[in-house]
């Protein structure tokens, strides 16, 4: 066990965990930030996507001892009230079916739009290809990203 | 208005109290607001709630809470069911909050997510719940105003008496209405007067989902909760021999390690008690990762299991399932299927004299189709919470069949059924996998032993390798043609390991004078269960590909070919047991022909068509694609769907889009194979699911407009798209695709 000071959503949190613990489980079990989801644990589905210094990473393979003082942003930290334009676009397109993959999708989409505010269809597909939606909402997500990119 | 008797579902009017104060019912949660985008800020939450019946309560300010009875799995019933209640209650949807109801088999009808049946089986009950409440409000107002109830009308949450000009909001009369006797008869709206049903309303959990609120089973937590994981045998045909708990018991955060038996040996299992390995090792600790680490460290020895029999409680007649010994492999399965297909099967339906017609045929066309085992792979892995006390238990989590889980848990714990409370969380998908609730029993047994609240978590690997798969299927289709290329007889022989998929009474049965359907099954120790459109998902893929090939051999257009057969089935059906409506079936084919512009060639694209009937609904699809490096790029999928009244159109479109994507993914990539009893794939790196780049570019959805009571939608569009895809791929490549997955498969 070791003590880590993590900067999550603008606040510092201290956790005492095994250094090999993936950030995913630190967030979920220790910080009660349950919006970041577990889907595969092996960087295949994107359900656990968070931002590390603004870049999308898979928290299931990001170990707590590798974070240092980088800024972690989770879906809970994306906006105060769900008013981030990506979240709003998701509501406008009524994207979700079961909804389980969507926080990871939104985090990937928000990171994409940070880097590339007006992505083409192909750029969206490539950037999002690591996020699985088992319910098959891919077309709506693409629409939502385009909606957000027009704002 | 239509006056109907309220005999139906009167049990739901049993009240827990006359005027339920705010504290009695589940408290308000802001994210449950029906209009999720803006409303929470606009809605004033009432100080007091008045429970009118099990489906709804009304606040003194007119805000209404509607309880959604059925489990929400992504089919959007948590929005569409309350819409139906709100329609008949006659309120503004903006003033509606939605909450998930708990399991209560006395008050609610069929709380199950499966068979695409949630809306169909509750439609009348939901309407009645709203209409009765509306009548009770009118009666309360009539009494206060001293007028007859017939003269009191309602309009979106307002009661009115035209003669005196009196008006009052529902909230004003809610407390009195809660005490009015349940009326003997109520008025139901005419379908043409609907203003909520048939209009698109956003997902009531939308805001909760996009802000990452803890809506799912895996998110459910209480103080002092322990985490548990299981270790199951690495291969089907193996069982636990021994393990050494000492090493891991001393690992940080680990509380206990022991053997868990899910069901007792003398227990007669219900249909939902399917399980692959009844004895497993359980590790319990303080956090997910600590338990996971211990799981990786634990030394377990396994041994071969012997053949066994499992007693099942059937509906009316109990039966036994044979579980053979041995370590099975995919190549063995394929050899077995070929062998079985050569033997005579069990004749399920026989019309005319097909054997004779085949003998006399000028030409016989015979094709073989196969499909592999599939893992459901819902995005949220299996998990369940249990808190078991000496004389009661609470279990909470994602479950499609809460009623059955409740029974299994009560039985296993030795508690009376009414001492087991089952709460449903939102489910991160299910696709049938969550019909089999062994994980709730497992969590309960662990909690009982630990005397603490416990969350049981399956890793993705646990889930993908622990069984309850879609079975493996095989079908041989044969058609007899005479010298004029007329279809004179049709024969299907379909089988599966270990379950068969045949729906013998569906089209083209009923359209052919000489028809033979045979089936076979063969034992396996690999466990299986229902997966999205069970049976149909293979039937449609195989049959609709065969019909396409047959039409080509006969030199007729594939849509016209089907329509001609359907015309026969409509005008002069063969046999009595045909379970489809030929005119509705033809209706979706005609609609997709028109919407896709079938008769004009699609510029530079190859197209294929298919249609199917299942879960009482009809779906026809046209797929347009181009091939690139041996993989299809699907440009567009046209859908024509007849599922009766569409409650929430945009959500229904979403459901169809999802089914289309899923169907294409299944047909192209889905395959679970076995070596020596062990699944060869254990996560999404090996088990391929469809992704963005492989999804169709566009999906067009059209619904047949009619006033038929709503039928299933979560499953019907899934099966036929597989065949429409195969038929379009044939057009592009000149190769027929007989074996799933099309990308590469173990059969070829
Ligand atoms: S859980 Fe991290 S990518 Fe799947
Ligand atoms: S909405 Fe269910 S997995 Fe994406």
XYZ file of C-alpha atoms in Angstrom, chain A residues 32-96:
65
model
C -17.074 7.139 -5.075
C -16.856 8.579 -8.557
C -18.983 5.928 -10.219
C -19.502 7.536 -13.604
C -16.340 5.938 -14.972
C -17.343 2.424 -15.979
C -15.713 -0.980 -16.092
C -16.319 -2.869 -19.322
C -13.276 -5.001 -20.135
C -10.271 -4.023 -18.033
C -7.931 -4.469 -20.987
C -8.253 -1.221 -22.954
C -10.640 -2.730 -25.502
C -13.972 -1.030 -24.850
C -13.397 2.548 -23.699
C -16.092 2.473 -20.985
C -13.479 3.635 -18.462
C -12.255 6.639 -20.470
C -11.093 9.637 -18.436
C -8.948 12.652 -19.268
C -5.389 12.879 -18.050
C -4.250 16.445 -18.598
C -7.017 16.755 -21.168
C -6.094 13.646 -23.148
C -8.405 10.627 -23.280
C -6.906 7.588 -21.560
C -8.265 4.227 -20.460
C -8.358 4.289 -16.691
C -8.489 0.488 -16.490
C -4.848 0.253 -17.572
C -3.642 3.525 -16.061
C -2.062 2.602 -12.763
C -2.362 4.941 -9.857
C 1.387 5.223 -9.384
C 1.805 6.532 -12.936
C -0.446 9.554 -12.544
C 1.789 11.840 -10.491
C 0.457 15.370 -10.460
C -1.390 15.101 -13.752
C -4.976 16.372 -13.732
C -7.616 13.673 -13.857
C -11.017 14.615 -15.242
C -13.921 12.194 -15.008
C -17.429 12.475 -16.410
C -18.480 14.033 -13.096
C -15.917 16.769 -13.650
C -16.751 17.496 -17.260
C -19.355 20.064 -16.224
C -21.242 21.190 -13.144
C -24.733 20.495 -14.356
C -24.464 18.411 -17.474
C -24.146 21.574 -19.531
C -20.933 20.680 -21.358
C -21.760 21.002 -25.029
C -20.998 17.347 -25.649
C -23.395 16.303 -22.898
C -26.021 18.676 -24.250
C -25.564 17.274 -27.753
C -26.003 13.761 -26.323
C -29.326 14.815 -24.798
C -30.435 16.519 -27.960
C -29.811 13.373 -30.013
C -31.228 11.208 -27.191
C -28.277 8.902 -27.769
C -28.453 6.387 -24.956
